[in-house]
Structure formats: C-alpha cells, structure tokens
Amino acid sequence: MIAAQVLRDLVVQDARTRRAAPLIALMLGAHLLLLPGLPMAWRGVAAHALLLLPGALLALHLFRASEGRLALAFLALCGGVALAPLVLLPLHALPGPLHWWLPLLAADALSLWLGALLVSDRPPEYGRSAPPSGHRLAAHAARGRERATLGAVLLLGAALRLPALGGAEFQGDEGRAILMAADMVHGAEDILLLHKKGPVEVLLPAGPLAITGQINELIARLPFALASIGALLGVYLLARRMLDAPGEAPGAGALAGLLAALLLALDGLMIGFGRIVQYQSVLVLAVCGAVYCAWRFYEGAEHPQRYLCCAAGLAAVGLLAHYDAIFGLPALAWLVLAGARRRGWPATRWARELAPPALLGIGLAASFFVPFARHERFGRTLEYLAGRAGQDDPAPALYNNLPYYAEVDLLQHDLRDGGAGGGAGRRPGGLAG
C-alpha cells in the first residue's frame, strides 16, 4: 500500500512537472530576451509577454474547467490586457521613479503563484464523447468549417493590423500618451491625473518602457493591436453563445458571429484604432469580455462569482480606458439581475453573491477616479468632456436626443416600407399598372 501510494504521488508529481514545463520555458526565454544588447523589438515583445502573462494565467485558472479552447484564448487575452495596467497603477503610486525591477518582480511573482495554482488544477478532458454517429459526424464537419472560416477572419484582421505596425512615427494623441508614459517611469507623481482620459493608454506602453528603458512605435502599439484582434474573437463568441445552443451544429449564432467578426475585421475605424496608442481597442475588448462573462452568468454557468468578478473587473478596466465604457454598464446590470432572478436566488443570496463583484468593480475604478476627481486640474477634464458632448457649459447637463432618434427611425421605416412597396408593385411582365 505504501509503495502504491508513493508511486501514485510520483506519477502525479511527474504530470505536474510536465504541465509546468511550458510555463517555465516561456518565462525563462522571455527573461533571456530582455538582456541588453539584443534588438529592441525582441526585448519589447518579451517585456509585454511577461506583463500580460499573469492575467492570462488567472483567466486559465478560473475558467479552464468551464470554457472551450476558443473562449479560453479570448478570456486569457482579456485577462492579460486588463491585469497589466492594474499591476502598474499601484506601482506608479510608490514614491520615486519606476525602476525596471518593480514591474518585472510584480509580474513574475504573480505568474509563479498563478502558474502553481494552474498546474495543481485537474486538466480538463477535451474530446471524450460517445461514439460518433451520422449526426455527430455532420455536426463535427460543420464545426470544422466554421472554425476554418473564423481562422481566416482572424488572419485577415491580423493582416490588416500587424504588418508595418511601427512603420509610422507617433502622431497626435499617441505622442502625448508616450510622453506621459516616460514621465511616469521617471517618477512624475501626478502625471496620470493630468490626462483627460483614463490611464490605460499610458500604462500599457509604460510597462515595457520601464523594464527595458527604451520603446519604439512597434512595441508601444502592440498591445492595442492584440486587443483589436481579440475583439474579433469576442464578438464571434458572444453571438455563438447568444443564438446557438452549445454542442449543436453551427446555426444562426455562428453565422452572425462570423459576419460580425468580419465586419469588425474590415472596419476602417477598428483597423486604425488597432494601429495606434489609443484606448479604443482596449475599451472594446474589455466591454466585450465583460458582456461575455455576464452572459455566461445569465446562462447558468457554474462558479457564478468567478464570472461576476471577471465581468466587474473588465468593466472597471474599460472605464479606466475611457468614460465611454459607461454605456456598456446597463447591459451588464440587466444580465446580472436577470441571471440572478433566473437562478431563483433569495434576497440573502443576492447580497452575498453580488456584493463582492460590485465592490471589486467600484474599488478598481475608484482607485484612480477618486484622486482624479480631487485633483486641481479636474475642471479642465470637465471642459473636455463637455466639448466632446457638444456642450458649451462644462457643468453637467442633459440633452434630449429622442427627437433625433425618432427622425432616424422614421426614415428607416420609410425606406423599408418603400422598398417593400416597390417590390410588391412589380410583376414578371414589367411594372404594375
């Protein structure tokens, strides 16, 4: 019995070692690429990999047992892009410059801890099902075609965002974000509070700048390009979840998701925002990830608090990217409340389950926006927001947009009815009448 137990422990330990080997190799390789004298692109990519790794490992640890491979890849990217600025924000609050070892030590410590948790988890079992039947084979073939099409869409999106990413010099708002990142690394205490937007677009390039001491256009823009590509996968997964039953052959949800991903892949604004140091790509990715997690909670997925906390954290990062993320909060609130009611939770369960995610989201957002609102330059931010909203007075004001929306809706109905009437008035021999 003792020998059998020892043998079993050795087998388990060997399996854990094999699972940990890729992570250890990745971290060691990335650290070697940080050595001075190597090309700046290598060092910058390695710094980004080490900074994005903790968030990716956190997502894998939380959702590996309940999500498929595509969803895990999407959530890992969401986690990486979201957690990296959240790690750098408190480090910036420390007095003095942001020394290279501070973000590196924080990222490595988190990666080792989360990696240990991930290795100790029981790996999911993929692909073990009943013997194939004719229906199963047809569904499997349809899913294969669907994934091939999705891969082509993602490759198209990457081809429009990644090539020559560093070919153009920093322009306009990009230069302001990079200068603020440099000031942050050199210890300017309130530099983030002088920004009229959220700090994420400054924090993401500040990480590799602090670790390597140098940055160029390619390295600064890379996380925003990755976020833009990840958003394509996110909209596909959302449509697939909302409109198709899990495990069934591709249907309306798959088609809608592929079309939505294709439209975003070809959208000029999304392409442009994915190639510059600006908040838009991160905001779209964060809000898409938050809505996905909220929808999974609404569906009745296991471990509801994991999805709720993830949705709250991603929503907070979206707000830290830009105020526009507030427009996604009503959808999140509806999904959370409807999901809690759908689960039949009593009032005490509501309070127990919803309080931690709410506190997490509010706390993350307040960690920046409370000192931001108390800063002496906040008045200029209000003027900026008023100008963006088309108002001359910086004081908060409401504007009734309903007449405009009514006109647009009326025009759409007229065009639709006119098209339908024109079609109905035709006959095979020519025009009616």
PDB file of C-alpha atoms in Angstrom, residues 29-258:
ATOM      1  CA  GLY A  29      13.023  32.526 -22.643  1.00  0.00           C
ATOM      2  CA  ALA A  30      11.356  35.903 -22.134  1.00  0.00           C
ATOM      3  CA  HIS A  31      13.859  36.846 -19.430  1.00  0.00           C
ATOM      4  CA  LEU A  32      16.778  35.899 -21.674  1.00  0.00           C
ATOM      5  CA  LEU A  33      15.376  38.128 -24.422  1.00  0.00           C
ATOM      6  CA  LEU A  34      15.476  41.073 -22.008  1.00  0.00           C
ATOM      7  CA  LEU A  35      19.283  41.037 -21.932  1.00  0.00           C
ATOM      8  CA  PRO A  36      20.856  44.349 -23.004  1.00  0.00           C
ATOM      9  CA  GLY A  37      22.310  44.417 -26.488  1.00  0.00           C
ATOM     10  CA  LEU A  38      19.536  42.392 -28.109  1.00  0.00           C
ATOM     11  CA  PRO A  39      17.257  44.083 -30.672  1.00  0.00           C
ATOM     12  CA  MET A  40      14.724  46.474 -29.181  1.00  0.00           C
ATOM     13  CA  ALA A  41      11.819  44.593 -30.772  1.00  0.00           C
ATOM     14  CA  TRP A  42      12.846  41.331 -29.076  1.00  0.00           C
ATOM     15  CA  ARG A  43      13.216  42.985 -25.690  1.00  0.00           C
ATOM     16  CA  GLY A  44       9.915  44.840 -26.005  1.00  0.00           C
ATOM     17  CA  VAL A  45       7.949  41.754 -27.047  1.00  0.00           C
ATOM     18  CA  ALA A  46       9.497  39.810 -24.157  1.00  0.00           C
ATOM     19  CA  ALA A  47       8.536  42.565 -21.706  1.00  0.00           C
ATOM     20  CA  HIS A  48       4.952  42.556 -22.997  1.00  0.00           C
ATOM     21  CA  ALA A  49       4.818  38.759 -22.715  1.00  0.00           C
ATOM     22  CA  LEU A  50       5.908  38.845 -19.073  1.00  0.00           C
ATOM     23  CA  LEU A  51       3.474  41.650 -18.228  1.00  0.00           C
ATOM     24  CA  LEU A  52       0.491  40.016 -19.973  1.00  0.00           C
ATOM     25  CA  LEU A  53       1.230  36.541 -18.615  1.00  0.00           C
ATOM     26  CA  PRO A  54      -0.273  36.926 -15.083  1.00  0.00           C
ATOM     27  CA  GLY A  55      -3.694  37.957 -16.393  1.00  0.00           C
ATOM     28  CA  ALA A  56      -3.710  35.139 -18.926  1.00  0.00           C
ATOM     29  CA  LEU A  57      -2.819  32.597 -16.231  1.00  0.00           C
ATOM     30  CA  LEU A  58      -5.544  33.977 -13.962  1.00  0.00           C
ATOM     31  CA  ALA A  59      -8.164  33.522 -16.689  1.00  0.00           C
ATOM     32  CA  LEU A  60      -6.971  29.986 -17.406  1.00  0.00           C
ATOM     33  CA  HIS A  61      -7.074  29.094 -13.715  1.00  0.00           C
ATOM     34  CA  LEU A  62     -10.602  30.457 -13.268  1.00  0.00           C
ATOM     35  CA  PHE A  63     -12.262  29.160 -16.425  1.00  0.00           C
ATOM     36  CA  ARG A  64     -10.283  26.192 -17.746  1.00  0.00           C
ATOM     37  CA  ALA A  65     -12.844  23.717 -16.429  1.00  0.00           C
ATOM     38  CA  SER A  66     -15.899  25.525 -17.821  1.00  0.00           C
ATOM     39  CA  GLU A  67     -14.872  27.053 -21.163  1.00  0.00           C
ATOM     40  CA  GLY A  68     -13.729  25.742 -24.518  1.00  0.00           C
ATOM     41  CA  ARG A  69     -10.400  26.474 -26.137  1.00  0.00           C
ATOM     42  CA  LEU A  70     -11.563  29.489 -28.156  1.00  0.00           C
ATOM     43  CA  ALA A  71     -13.258  31.095 -25.167  1.00  0.00           C
ATOM     44  CA  LEU A  72     -10.181  30.417 -23.030  1.00  0.00           C
ATOM     45  CA  ALA A  73      -7.960  32.132 -25.591  1.00  0.00           C
ATOM     46  CA  PHE A  74     -10.273  35.153 -25.613  1.00  0.00           C
ATOM     47  CA  LEU A  75     -10.533  35.355 -21.824  1.00  0.00           C
ATOM     48  CA  ALA A  76      -6.773  34.896 -21.458  1.00  0.00           C
ATOM     49  CA  LEU A  77      -6.175  37.881 -23.733  1.00  0.00           C
ATOM     50  CA  CYS A  78      -8.782  39.902 -21.830  1.00  0.00           C
ATOM     51  CA  GLY A  79      -7.099  38.992 -18.561  1.00  0.00           C
ATOM     52  CA  GLY A  80      -3.631  39.840 -19.822  1.00  0.00           C
ATOM     53  CA  VAL A  81      -4.575  43.229 -21.241  1.00  0.00           C
ATOM     54  CA  ALA A  82      -6.671  44.070 -18.160  1.00  0.00           C
ATOM     55  CA  LEU A  83      -4.326  42.968 -15.378  1.00  0.00           C
ATOM     56  CA  ALA A  84      -1.129  44.522 -16.759  1.00  0.00           C
ATOM     57  CA  PRO A  85      -2.263  48.150 -16.203  1.00  0.00           C
ATOM     58  CA  LEU A  86      -3.809  47.196 -12.855  1.00  0.00           C
ATOM     59  CA  VAL A  87      -0.376  45.975 -11.720  1.00  0.00           C
ATOM     60  CA  LEU A  88       1.394  49.114 -12.944  1.00  0.00           C
ATOM     61  CA  LEU A  89      -1.096  51.584 -11.454  1.00  0.00           C
ATOM     62  CA  PRO A  90      -0.242  50.931  -7.764  1.00  0.00           C
ATOM     63  CA  LEU A  91       3.476  50.721  -8.615  1.00  0.00           C
ATOM     64  CA  HIS A  92       3.250  54.239 -10.017  1.00  0.00           C
ATOM     65  CA  ALA A  93       1.828  55.391  -6.679  1.00  0.00           C
ATOM     66  CA  LEU A  94       5.105  54.458  -4.960  1.00  0.00           C
ATOM     67  CA  PRO A  95       7.457  57.431  -4.448  1.00  0.00           C
ATOM     68  CA  GLY A  96      10.293  57.864  -6.891  1.00  0.00           C
ATOM     69  CA  PRO A  97      10.885  56.546 -10.406  1.00  0.00           C
ATOM     70  CA  LEU A  98       9.516  53.247 -11.656  1.00  0.00           C
ATOM     71  CA  HIS A  99      12.653  51.102 -11.574  1.00  0.00           C
ATOM     72  CA  TRP A 100      12.917  48.238 -14.063  1.00  0.00           C
ATOM     73  CA  TRP A 101      12.786  45.533 -11.416  1.00  0.00           C
ATOM     74  CA  LEU A 102       9.492  46.696  -9.866  1.00  0.00           C
ATOM     75  CA  PRO A 103       7.084  45.694 -12.683  1.00  0.00           C
ATOM     76  CA  LEU A 104       9.237  42.682 -13.514  1.00  0.00           C
ATOM     77  CA  LEU A 105       9.211  41.427  -9.924  1.00  0.00           C
ATOM     78  CA  ALA A 106       5.458  42.004  -9.569  1.00  0.00           C
ATOM     79  CA  ALA A 107       4.660  40.237 -12.854  1.00  0.00           C
ATOM     80  CA  ASP A 108       6.982  37.310 -12.112  1.00  0.00           C
ATOM     81  CA  ALA A 109       5.615  36.830  -8.603  1.00  0.00           C
ATOM     82  CA  LEU A 110       2.035  36.792  -9.885  1.00  0.00           C
ATOM     83  CA  SER A 111       2.934  34.452 -12.749  1.00  0.00           C
ATOM     84  CA  LEU A 112       4.667  31.967 -10.456  1.00  0.00           C
ATOM     85  CA  TRP A 113       1.792  31.986  -7.976  1.00  0.00           C
ATOM     86  CA  LEU A 114      -0.943  31.686 -10.599  1.00  0.00           C
ATOM     87  CA  GLY A 115       1.116  29.168 -12.547  1.00  0.00           C
ATOM     88  CA  ALA A 116       1.388  26.983  -9.448  1.00  0.00           C
ATOM     89  CA  LEU A 117      -2.384  27.155  -8.997  1.00  0.00           C
ATOM     90  CA  LEU A 118      -2.929  26.301 -12.649  1.00  0.00           C
ATOM     91  CA  VAL A 119      -0.549  23.344 -12.572  1.00  0.00           C
ATOM     92  CA  SER A 120      -2.230  21.952  -9.457  1.00  0.00           C
ATOM     93  CA  ASP A 121      -5.644  22.094 -11.162  1.00  0.00           C
ATOM     94  CA  ARG A 122      -7.019  18.971 -12.759  1.00  0.00           C
ATOM     95  CA  PRO A 123      -6.718  19.443 -16.531  1.00  0.00           C
ATOM     96  CA  PRO A 124      -9.990  19.455 -18.498  1.00  0.00           C
ATOM     97  CA  GLU A 125     -10.908  16.492 -20.661  1.00  0.00           C
ATOM     98  CA  TYR A 126     -11.483  17.541 -24.266  1.00  0.00           C
ATOM     99  CA  GLY A 127     -12.903  15.420 -26.988  1.00  0.00           C
ATOM    100  CA  ARG A 128     -14.132  12.453 -24.901  1.00  0.00           C
ATOM    101  CA  SER A 129     -17.674  11.699 -26.012  1.00  0.00           C
ATOM    102  CA  ALA A 130     -19.918   8.924 -27.212  1.00  0.00           C
ATOM    103  CA  PRO A 131     -19.028   7.001 -30.382  1.00  0.00           C
ATOM    104  CA  PRO A 132     -19.686   9.104 -33.483  1.00  0.00           C
ATOM    105  CA  SER A 133     -22.989   8.812 -35.294  1.00  0.00           C
ATOM    106  CA  GLY A 134     -24.070  10.261 -38.594  1.00  0.00           C
ATOM    107  CA  HIS A 135     -25.497  13.354 -36.917  1.00  0.00           C
ATOM    108  CA  ARG A 136     -22.368  13.810 -34.796  1.00  0.00           C
ATOM    109  CA  LEU A 137     -20.085  13.484 -37.801  1.00  0.00           C
ATOM    110  CA  ALA A 138     -22.106  16.063 -39.740  1.00  0.00           C
ATOM    111  CA  ALA A 139     -22.061  18.460 -36.789  1.00  0.00           C
ATOM    112  CA  HIS A 140     -18.323  17.918 -36.346  1.00  0.00           C
ATOM    113  CA  ALA A 141     -17.693  18.668 -40.021  1.00  0.00           C
ATOM    114  CA  ALA A 142     -19.828  21.814 -39.807  1.00  0.00           C
ATOM    115  CA  ARG A 143     -17.906  22.991 -36.742  1.00  0.00           C
ATOM    116  CA  GLY A 144     -14.650  22.335 -38.587  1.00  0.00           C
ATOM    117  CA  ARG A 145     -15.748  24.543 -41.486  1.00  0.00           C
ATOM    118  CA  GLU A 146     -16.915  27.180 -39.028  1.00  0.00           C
ATOM    119  CA  ARG A 147     -13.568  27.269 -37.230  1.00  0.00           C
ATOM    120  CA  ALA A 148     -11.674  27.371 -40.510  1.00  0.00           C
ATOM    121  CA  THR A 149     -13.744  30.382 -41.546  1.00  0.00           C
ATOM    122  CA  LEU A 150     -13.153  32.009 -38.170  1.00  0.00           C
ATOM    123  CA  GLY A 151      -9.421  31.400 -38.525  1.00  0.00           C
ATOM    124  CA  ALA A 152      -9.473  33.080 -41.924  1.00  0.00           C
ATOM    125  CA  VAL A 153     -11.312  36.094 -40.468  1.00  0.00           C
ATOM    126  CA  LEU A 154      -8.813  36.383 -37.609  1.00  0.00           C
ATOM    127  CA  LEU A 155      -5.898  36.104 -40.028  1.00  0.00           C
ATOM    128  CA  LEU A 156      -7.470  38.826 -42.158  1.00  0.00           C
ATOM    129  CA  GLY A 157      -7.869  41.039 -39.097  1.00  0.00           C
ATOM    130  CA  ALA A 158      -4.267  40.408 -38.067  1.00  0.00           C
ATOM    131  CA  ALA A 159      -3.018  41.079 -41.605  1.00  0.00           C
ATOM    132  CA  LEU A 160      -4.691  44.499 -41.524  1.00  0.00           C
ATOM    133  CA  ARG A 161      -3.347  45.413 -38.084  1.00  0.00           C
ATOM    134  CA  LEU A 162       0.104  43.908 -37.516  1.00  0.00           C
ATOM    135  CA  PRO A 163       2.218  44.449 -40.678  1.00  0.00           C
ATOM    136  CA  ALA A 164       4.301  47.645 -40.587  1.00  0.00           C
ATOM    137  CA  LEU A 165       2.847  48.394 -37.155  1.00  0.00           C
ATOM    138  CA  GLY A 166       5.879  50.502 -36.294  1.00  0.00           C
ATOM    139  CA  GLY A 167       6.283  51.997 -39.751  1.00  0.00           C
ATOM    140  CA  ALA A 168       4.842  55.422 -38.927  1.00  0.00           C
ATOM    141  CA  GLU A 169       6.094  57.768 -36.233  1.00  0.00           C
ATOM    142  CA  PHE A 170       3.960  58.635 -33.211  1.00  0.00           C
ATOM    143  CA  GLN A 171       1.307  61.159 -34.183  1.00  0.00           C
ATOM    144  CA  GLY A 172      -1.113  63.398 -32.299  1.00  0.00           C
ATOM    145  CA  ASP A 173      -2.517  61.837 -29.142  1.00  0.00           C
ATOM    146  CA  GLU A 174      -0.030  58.975 -29.422  1.00  0.00           C
ATOM    147  CA  GLY A 175       2.836  61.321 -28.670  1.00  0.00           C
ATOM    148  CA  ARG A 176       1.054  62.677 -25.612  1.00  0.00           C
ATOM    149  CA  ALA A 177       0.489  59.161 -24.243  1.00  0.00           C
ATOM    150  CA  ILE A 178       4.133  58.162 -24.800  1.00  0.00           C
ATOM    151  CA  LEU A 179       5.467  61.352 -23.201  1.00  0.00           C
ATOM    152  CA  MET A 180       3.236  60.731 -20.188  1.00  0.00           C
ATOM    153  CA  ALA A 181       4.489  57.142 -20.007  1.00  0.00           C
ATOM    154  CA  ALA A 182       8.076  58.414 -19.980  1.00  0.00           C
ATOM    155  CA  ASP A 183       7.252  60.955 -17.254  1.00  0.00           C
ATOM    156  CA  MET A 184       5.567  58.207 -15.248  1.00  0.00           C
ATOM    157  CA  VAL A 185       8.640  55.976 -15.474  1.00  0.00           C
ATOM    158  CA  HIS A 186      10.852  58.878 -14.372  1.00  0.00           C
ATOM    159  CA  GLY A 187       8.735  59.482 -11.265  1.00  0.00           C
ATOM    160  CA  ALA A 188       6.312  62.319 -12.110  1.00  0.00           C
ATOM    161  CA  GLU A 189       3.823  61.711  -9.310  1.00  0.00           C
ATOM    162  CA  ASP A 190       0.622  63.218 -10.706  1.00  0.00           C
ATOM    163  CA  ILE A 191       1.227  62.721 -14.417  1.00  0.00           C
ATOM    164  CA  LEU A 192      -1.706  60.315 -14.832  1.00  0.00           C
ATOM    165  CA  LEU A 193      -4.031  62.812 -13.134  1.00  0.00           C
ATOM    166  CA  LEU A 194      -3.190  65.396 -15.798  1.00  0.00           C
ATOM    167  CA  HIS A 195      -4.520  63.108 -18.518  1.00  0.00           C
ATOM    168  CA  LYS A 196      -8.056  63.974 -19.585  1.00  0.00           C
ATOM    169  CA  LYS A 197      -8.891  60.312 -20.157  1.00  0.00           C
ATOM    170  CA  GLY A 198      -8.308  57.069 -18.314  1.00  0.00           C
ATOM    171  CA  PRO A 199      -4.742  55.905 -17.626  1.00  0.00           C
ATOM    172  CA  VAL A 200      -4.749  52.593 -19.534  1.00  0.00           C
ATOM    173  CA  GLU A 201      -3.371  54.013 -22.781  1.00  0.00           C
ATOM    174  CA  VAL A 202      -0.432  55.401 -20.775  1.00  0.00           C
ATOM    175  CA  LEU A 203       0.119  52.366 -18.541  1.00  0.00           C
ATOM    176  CA  LEU A 204       0.332  49.761 -21.320  1.00  0.00           C
ATOM    177  CA  PRO A 205       3.368  51.306 -23.082  1.00  0.00           C
ATOM    178  CA  ALA A 206       4.870  52.372 -19.735  1.00  0.00           C
ATOM    179  CA  GLY A 207       5.424  48.736 -18.730  1.00  0.00           C
ATOM    180  CA  PRO A 208       7.957  47.728 -21.408  1.00  0.00           C
ATOM    181  CA  LEU A 209       9.484  51.210 -21.239  1.00  0.00           C
ATOM    182  CA  ALA A 210      10.171  50.766 -17.532  1.00  0.00           C
ATOM    183  CA  ILE A 211      11.581  47.233 -17.935  1.00  0.00           C
ATOM    184  CA  THR A 212      13.790  47.797 -20.989  1.00  0.00           C
ATOM    185  CA  GLY A 213      14.473  51.525 -20.718  1.00  0.00           C
ATOM    186  CA  GLN A 214      13.528  52.048 -24.360  1.00  0.00           C
ATOM    187  CA  ILE A 215      10.480  51.933 -26.599  1.00  0.00           C
ATOM    188  CA  ASN A 216       9.532  52.411 -30.228  1.00  0.00           C
ATOM    189  CA  GLU A 217       6.331  52.597 -32.231  1.00  0.00           C
ATOM    190  CA  LEU A 218       6.022  48.832 -32.715  1.00  0.00           C
ATOM    191  CA  ILE A 219       6.335  47.970 -29.025  1.00  0.00           C
ATOM    192  CA  ALA A 220       4.046  50.781 -27.898  1.00  0.00           C
ATOM    193  CA  ARG A 221       1.273  49.832 -30.333  1.00  0.00           C
ATOM    194  CA  LEU A 222       1.485  46.047 -29.989  1.00  0.00           C
ATOM    195  CA  PRO A 223      -0.952  45.540 -27.044  1.00  0.00           C
ATOM    196  CA  PHE A 224      -3.548  47.732 -28.740  1.00  0.00           C
ATOM    197  CA  ALA A 225      -3.264  45.699 -31.948  1.00  0.00           C
ATOM    198  CA  LEU A 226      -3.658  42.473 -29.973  1.00  0.00           C
ATOM    199  CA  ALA A 227      -6.718  43.894 -28.218  1.00  0.00           C
ATOM    200  CA  SER A 228      -8.236  44.829 -31.580  1.00  0.00           C
ATOM    201  CA  ILE A 229      -7.693  41.297 -32.911  1.00  0.00           C
ATOM    202  CA  GLY A 230      -9.057  39.784 -29.699  1.00  0.00           C
ATOM    203  CA  ALA A 231     -12.251  41.810 -30.068  1.00  0.00           C
ATOM    204  CA  LEU A 232     -12.953  39.950 -33.331  1.00  0.00           C
ATOM    205  CA  LEU A 233     -12.903  36.647 -31.479  1.00  0.00           C
ATOM    206  CA  GLY A 234     -15.006  38.148 -28.691  1.00  0.00           C
ATOM    207  CA  VAL A 235     -17.914  39.248 -30.881  1.00  0.00           C
ATOM    208  CA  TYR A 236     -17.947  35.846 -32.571  1.00  0.00           C
ATOM    209  CA  LEU A 237     -18.108  34.040 -29.226  1.00  0.00           C
ATOM    210  CA  LEU A 238     -20.849  36.336 -27.958  1.00  0.00           C
ATOM    211  CA  ALA A 239     -23.064  35.731 -30.977  1.00  0.00           C
ATOM    212  CA  ARG A 240     -22.374  31.995 -30.846  1.00  0.00           C
ATOM    213  CA  ARG A 241     -23.385  31.851 -27.183  1.00  0.00           C
ATOM    214  CA  MET A 242     -26.444  34.032 -27.524  1.00  0.00           C
ATOM    215  CA  LEU A 243     -28.006  32.493 -30.614  1.00  0.00           C
ATOM    216  CA  ASP A 244     -26.822  28.865 -30.773  1.00  0.00           C
ATOM    217  CA  ALA A 245     -27.261  26.027 -28.299  1.00  0.00           C
ATOM    218  CA  PRO A 246     -23.918  24.695 -27.010  1.00  0.00           C
ATOM    219  CA  GLY A 247     -22.820  21.452 -28.615  1.00  0.00           C
ATOM    220  CA  GLU A 248     -25.143  21.756 -31.595  1.00  0.00           C
ATOM    221  CA  ALA A 249     -24.185  22.231 -35.223  1.00  0.00           C
ATOM    222  CA  PRO A 250     -23.405  25.809 -36.272  1.00  0.00           C
ATOM    223  CA  GLY A 251     -26.533  27.825 -36.910  1.00  0.00           C
ATOM    224  CA  ALA A 252     -27.690  31.425 -36.749  1.00  0.00           C
ATOM    225  CA  GLY A 253     -25.291  32.290 -33.941  1.00  0.00           C
ATOM    226  CA  ALA A 254     -22.256  31.024 -35.824  1.00  0.00           C
ATOM    227  CA  LEU A 255     -23.271  32.899 -38.968  1.00  0.00           C
ATOM    228  CA  ALA A 256     -23.992  36.101 -37.047  1.00  0.00           C
ATOM    229  CA  GLY A 257     -20.713  35.800 -35.154  1.00  0.00           C
ATOM    230  CA  LEU A 258     -18.659  35.256 -38.290  1.00  0.00           C
TER     231      LEU A 258
END
